[in-house]
Amino acid sequence: MTDTATAPVFPVPTSLSPSRVSSFTSCPMQFRFSSIEKLPEPPGIATTKGTIVHRALELLFVRPAGERTPAALADDMAAALEEYRTHPDFVGLRLDADGTAKFDRDCHALIDRYFEMEDPTTVREIGLELWMEAEVGALTLRGIIDRLELDADGELVVTDYKTGRAPSSNFEQKSLAGVHFYSFLCEAVLGRRPAKIRLMYLASGETIETVPSAQSVKFITTRTTAVWSAVERACTTGDFRPRQSKLCDWCSFRQWCPAFGGDPSLAATEAVAAHDALIAAPA
Ligand code: SF4
């Protein structure tokens, strides 16, 4: 149980992104470690693969439409892998030669089904890895849109690439919350609500689509404002509760989590030292 009488008071953040909203609602204690104290986390293999796949698809769409072929995407994947060879997110995985070869194969496999999902020569993209932010009261909402494009009628379409598994139908709406957030940003920044938002699950070849409405966009501001109020309250009192779930199995901060007998006050020094040692250690 957190002692709110002696707990430290944290600076209140002034911006929120979809991943931060999701992090706070999943576990406030983890949010404290990652978003308030900004502690480094060891890179995860799935996250690093996802980043590299996003980069390869970005490189594909930098090409003229007629040159977006499977061979070009394979080249772009090879280029993205090469770009990341010295990046801390790859170096920190500590892969040996066999591990690196498997990592590369897995990244290529993640784009195997891409051309079954869409024909990139017909996509009219107007923005790639597009940074957007908008004010809601004193709060800045921000996010990066993987791809913004125009459909045949000239309407906006937001596309988000996913490298994890597609959700079951029960969790589809939850997984769309992030892209509704992006449709809110489009409306706020560009003055137009997208006609469609799409999640492309590259590993399985599935695409989930939804049509944003005035209500879905309004829901984002209502929900985000409520989450921000809760974040503000937690920062003021220092009371970030741990919320145990299956996510604890992958949590980088478990050893400092009070739910597992840890001391959160030690995380700041120990997490930084562990991360520096991981990156600096010889392969
Ligand atoms: S171990 Fe679980 S409860 Fe603790 S911070 Fe991580 S996700 Fe939250």
Coordinates of C-alpha atoms and ligand atoms in Angstrom, one line a residue:
M1 CA 0.0 0.0 0.0
T2 CA 1.4 3.4 -1.0
D3 CA 2.0 5.9 1.9
T4 CA 0.5 9.0 0.4
A5 CA 1.5 11.1 3.5
T6 CA 5.3 10.7 2.7
A7 CA 5.1 9.9 -1.0
P8 CA 7.0 12.3 -3.3
V9 CA 5.1 14.8 -5.4
F10 CA 5.9 14.4 -9.1
P11 CA 5.8 17.1 -11.9
V12 CA 2.4 16.9 -13.7
P13 CA 3.0 16.1 -17.4
T14 CA 1.5 18.5 -19.9
S15 CA 1.1 16.1 -22.8
L16 CA -0.4 12.7 -23.4
S17 CA -0.2 10.2 -26.3
P18 CA -2.3 7.1 -26.9
S19 CA 0.4 4.9 -25.5
R20 CA 0.7 7.0 -22.3
V21 CA -3.1 6.9 -21.9
S22 CA -3.0 3.1 -22.3
S23 CA 0.0 2.8 -19.9
F24 CA -1.7 4.8 -17.1
T25 CA -5.0 2.9 -17.4
S26 CA -3.2 -0.5 -17.5
C27 CA -1.0 0.2 -14.5
P28 CA -0.5 3.7 -12.8
M29 CA 2.7 2.4 -11.1
Q30 CA 4.3 1.4 -14.4
F31 CA 3.2 4.8 -15.9
R32 CA 5.1 6.5 -13.0
F33 CA 8.3 4.6 -13.8
S34 CA 8.1 5.0 -17.6
S35 CA 6.4 8.3 -18.2
I36 CA 6.9 10.4 -15.1
E37 CA 10.4 9.3 -14.0
K38 CA 11.2 8.4 -17.6
L39 CA 13.3 5.4 -16.6
P40 CA 15.1 3.6 -19.4
E41 CA 13.8 0.1 -20.2
P42 CA 15.8 -2.7 -21.8
P43 CA 14.8 -3.0 -25.4
G44 CA 12.2 -5.7 -26.2
I45 CA 12.7 -7.9 -29.2
A46 CA 9.1 -7.5 -30.4
T47 CA 9.2 -3.7 -30.1
T48 CA 12.4 -3.4 -31.9
K49 CA 11.1 -5.7 -34.7
G50 CA 8.0 -3.5 -34.9
T51 CA 10.1 -0.3 -35.2
I52 CA 12.2 -1.8 -38.0
V53 CA 9.1 -3.0 -39.9
H54 CA 7.6 0.5 -39.6
R55 CA 10.8 2.0 -41.0
A56 CA 10.9 -0.5 -43.9
L57 CA 7.3 0.5 -44.9
E58 CA 8.1 4.1 -44.5
L59 CA 11.0 3.6 -47.0
L60 CA 8.7 1.8 -49.4
F61 CA 6.3 4.8 -49.4
V62 CA 9.1 7.2 -50.0
R63 CA 9.5 5.5 -53.4
P64 CA 7.4 6.7 -56.4
A65 CA 4.2 4.6 -56.5
G66 CA 5.2 2.5 -59.5
E67 CA 8.4 1.3 -57.8
R68 CA 6.6 -0.2 -54.7
T69 CA 7.2 -3.8 -55.5
P70 CA 7.9 -6.8 -53.3
A71 CA 11.5 -6.7 -54.3
A72 CA 11.7 -3.0 -53.3
L73 CA 10.1 -3.8 -49.9
A74 CA 12.7 -6.6 -49.4
D75 CA 15.4 -4.1 -50.2
D76 CA 13.8 -1.5 -47.8
M77 CA 13.7 -4.1 -45.1
A78 CA 17.4 -4.9 -45.6
A79 CA 18.1 -1.2 -45.4
A80 CA 16.1 -0.7 -42.3
L81 CA 17.8 -3.6 -40.6
E82 CA 21.2 -2.2 -41.5
E83 CA 20.2 1.2 -40.1
Y84 CA 19.3 -0.3 -36.8
R85 CA 22.5 -2.4 -36.4
T86 CA 24.1 0.2 -34.1
H87 CA 20.9 1.5 -32.5
P88 CA 20.7 1.0 -28.8
D89 CA 17.3 -0.8 -29.2
F90 CA 19.1 -3.4 -31.3
V91 CA 22.5 -3.5 -29.6
G92 CA 20.7 -3.9 -26.2
L93 CA 19.1 -7.1 -27.4
R94 CA 22.6 -8.7 -27.1
L95 CA 22.0 -11.1 -30.0
D96 CA 24.7 -13.4 -31.2
A97 CA 25.2 -14.3 -34.9
D98 CA 22.4 -17.0 -34.9
G99 CA 20.1 -14.7 -32.9
T100 CA 20.7 -11.8 -35.4
A101 CA 20.0 -14.1 -38.4
K102 CA 16.7 -15.2 -36.8
F103 CA 15.8 -11.6 -35.9
D104 CA 16.4 -10.6 -39.6
R105 CA 14.3 -13.6 -40.9
D106 CA 11.5 -12.7 -38.5
C107 CA 11.5 -9.1 -39.7
H108 CA 11.3 -10.2 -43.3
A109 CA 8.5 -12.7 -42.4
L110 CA 6.5 -9.9 -40.9
I111 CA 6.2 -8.2 -44.3
D112 CA 5.5 -11.5 -46.2
R113 CA 1.8 -11.0 -46.3
Y114 CA 1.8 -7.2 -46.9
F115 CA 1.2 -7.4 -50.6
E116 CA -1.9 -9.6 -50.0
M117 CA -3.3 -6.8 -47.9
E118 CA -3.1 -3.9 -50.2
D119 CA -1.5 -2.7 -53.4
P120 CA 0.9 0.1 -52.4
T121 CA 1.1 1.5 -56.0
T122 CA -2.5 2.7 -55.6
V123 CA -2.1 4.3 -52.2
R124 CA -2.1 8.2 -52.3
E125 CA -0.2 8.9 -49.1
I126 CA 0.1 12.6 -48.0
G127 CA 2.0 11.9 -44.8
L128 CA 4.3 9.3 -43.3
E129 CA 5.2 9.0 -39.7
L130 CA 3.3 12.2 -39.3
W131 CA 3.7 14.0 -35.9
M132 CA 0.6 15.8 -34.8
E133 CA -0.4 17.6 -31.7
A134 CA -3.5 19.5 -30.5
E135 CA -4.4 21.4 -27.3
V136 CA -7.3 20.3 -25.1
G137 CA -7.5 22.9 -22.4
A138 CA -4.1 23.0 -20.7
L139 CA -3.2 19.6 -22.1
T140 CA -1.4 18.8 -25.3
L141 CA -2.4 15.6 -27.1
R142 CA 0.1 14.2 -29.4
G143 CA 0.8 11.2 -31.6
I144 CA 2.6 9.9 -34.7
I145 CA 0.4 8.7 -37.5
D146 CA 2.1 5.9 -39.5
R147 CA 0.4 6.9 -42.7
L148 CA -2.2 9.4 -43.8
E149 CA -3.6 9.1 -47.2
L150 CA -6.5 10.2 -49.5
D151 CA -9.1 7.7 -50.7
A152 CA -10.7 7.7 -54.2
D153 CA -13.1 10.4 -53.1
G154 CA -10.3 12.6 -51.7
E155 CA -11.2 11.8 -48.1
L156 CA -8.6 11.2 -45.4
V157 CA -7.7 7.7 -44.3
V158 CA -5.5 7.0 -41.2
T159 CA -3.5 3.7 -41.4
D160 CA -1.7 2.2 -38.4
Y161 CA 0.7 -0.8 -38.9
K162 CA 0.6 -3.5 -36.2
T163 CA 3.2 -6.2 -35.8
G164 CA 1.5 -8.0 -32.9
R165 CA -1.4 -10.4 -33.1
A166 CA -4.8 -9.1 -34.2
P167 CA -7.2 -8.8 -31.2
S168 CA -10.2 -11.1 -30.8
S169 CA -13.5 -9.3 -31.7
N170 CA -14.1 -8.6 -27.9
F171 CA -11.0 -6.4 -27.9
E172 CA -11.3 -4.9 -31.3
Q173 CA -12.8 -1.6 -30.1
K174 CA -10.1 -1.3 -27.4
S175 CA -7.4 -1.7 -30.0
L176 CA -9.1 1.0 -32.1
A177 CA -8.9 3.5 -29.3
G178 CA -5.4 4.6 -30.4
V179 CA -6.5 5.3 -34.0
H180 CA -9.6 7.2 -32.8
F181 CA -7.1 9.3 -31.0
Y182 CA -5.4 10.0 -34.4
S183 CA -8.7 10.9 -36.0
F184 CA -9.2 13.4 -33.2
L185 CA -5.8 14.9 -34.0
C186 CA -6.6 15.0 -37.8
E187 CA -9.8 16.9 -37.1
A188 CA -8.1 19.3 -34.7
V189 CA -5.0 20.0 -36.9
L190 CA -6.4 19.6 -40.4
G191 CA -10.0 20.5 -39.7
R192 CA -11.3 17.3 -41.3
R193 CA -12.3 14.1 -39.7
P194 CA -10.9 11.0 -41.5
A195 CA -13.4 9.0 -43.4
K196 CA -11.8 5.8 -42.3
I197 CA -9.2 4.4 -39.8
R198 CA -7.4 1.1 -40.5
L199 CA -5.3 -1.2 -38.4
M200 CA -3.1 -3.5 -40.6
Y201 CA -2.0 -6.6 -38.7
L202 CA 0.9 -7.5 -40.8
A203 CA 1.7 -10.9 -39.3
S204 CA -1.7 -12.4 -39.9
G205 CA -2.7 -10.3 -42.9
E206 CA -5.8 -9.0 -41.2
T207 CA -7.1 -5.5 -41.5
I208 CA -9.6 -3.9 -39.0
E209 CA -11.4 -0.8 -40.2
T210 CA -13.7 1.7 -38.6
V211 CA -15.5 4.9 -39.6
P212 CA -14.9 7.6 -37.0
S213 CA -17.9 9.6 -35.9
A214 CA -18.4 12.9 -34.1
Q215 CA -19.2 10.8 -31.0
S216 CA -16.0 8.7 -31.3
V217 CA -13.9 11.8 -31.6
K218 CA -15.7 13.5 -28.7
F219 CA -15.2 10.3 -26.6
I220 CA -11.4 10.7 -27.1
T221 CA -11.4 14.2 -25.6
T222 CA -13.7 13.1 -22.7
R223 CA -11.7 10.0 -21.9
T224 CA -8.3 11.6 -22.3
T225 CA -9.3 14.5 -20.1
A226 CA -10.5 12.1 -17.4
V227 CA -7.2 10.1 -17.6
W228 CA -5.3 13.3 -17.4
S229 CA -7.2 14.4 -14.3
A230 CA -6.3 11.0 -12.7
V231 CA -2.6 11.5 -13.7
E232 CA -2.6 15.0 -12.2
R233 CA -4.1 13.6 -9.0
A234 CA -1.5 10.8 -8.8
C235 CA 1.3 13.3 -9.4
T236 CA 0.0 15.6 -6.7
T237 CA -0.4 12.9 -4.1
G238 CA 2.5 10.6 -5.3
D239 CA -0.1 7.8 -5.2
F240 CA 0.5 5.6 -8.3
R241 CA -1.1 2.3 -7.5
P242 CA 0.3 -0.9 -9.0
R243 CA -2.3 -2.8 -11.0
Q244 CA -1.3 -6.5 -11.4
S245 CA -2.2 -8.2 -14.6
K246 CA -0.6 -10.6 -17.1
L247 CA 1.4 -7.6 -18.2
C248 CA 3.5 -7.9 -15.0
D249 CA 5.2 -10.9 -16.7
W250 CA 6.8 -8.5 -19.2
C251 CA 7.2 -5.4 -17.0
S252 CA 10.7 -4.0 -16.9
F253 CA 10.1 -2.4 -13.5
R254 CA 8.9 -5.5 -11.6
Q255 CA 11.9 -5.6 -9.3
W256 CA 11.0 -2.1 -8.0
C257 CA 7.2 -2.7 -7.9
P258 CA 5.7 -2.7 -4.4
A259 CA 3.2 -5.3 -5.6
F260 CA 6.2 -7.7 -5.8
G261 CA 7.9 -6.5 -2.7
G262 CA 10.1 -3.9 -4.5
D263 CA 11.1 -0.4 -3.5
P264 CA 10.1 2.1 -6.2
S265 CA 12.4 4.8 -4.7
L266 CA 15.4 2.7 -5.8
A267 CA 14.3 2.4 -9.5
A268 CA 15.7 5.8 -10.6
T269 CA 19.3 4.9 -9.8
E270 CA 19.2 1.2 -10.4
A271 CA 17.3 1.2 -13.7
V272 CA 19.7 3.8 -15.2
A273 CA 22.8 1.9 -14.1
A274 CA 21.4 -1.4 -15.4
H275 CA 20.5 0.1 -18.7
D276 CA 23.9 1.8 -19.1
A277 CA 25.7 -1.5 -18.3
L278 CA 23.6 -3.4 -20.9
I279 CA 24.4 -1.0 -23.7
A280 CA 28.1 -0.7 -22.8
A281 CA 28.8 -4.4 -22.3
P282 CA 30.8 -6.0 -25.1
A283 CA 28.7 -8.3 -27.4
Ligands
SF4_1 S1 5.0 -5.4 -12.1 FE1 2.8 -5.2 -12.7 S2 1.9 -4.1 -11.1 FE2 4.1 -3.7 -10.9 S3 4.5 -1.9 -12.1 FE3 4.8 -3.6 -13.5 S4 2.8 -3.9 -14.5 FE4 2.4 -2.6 -12.7

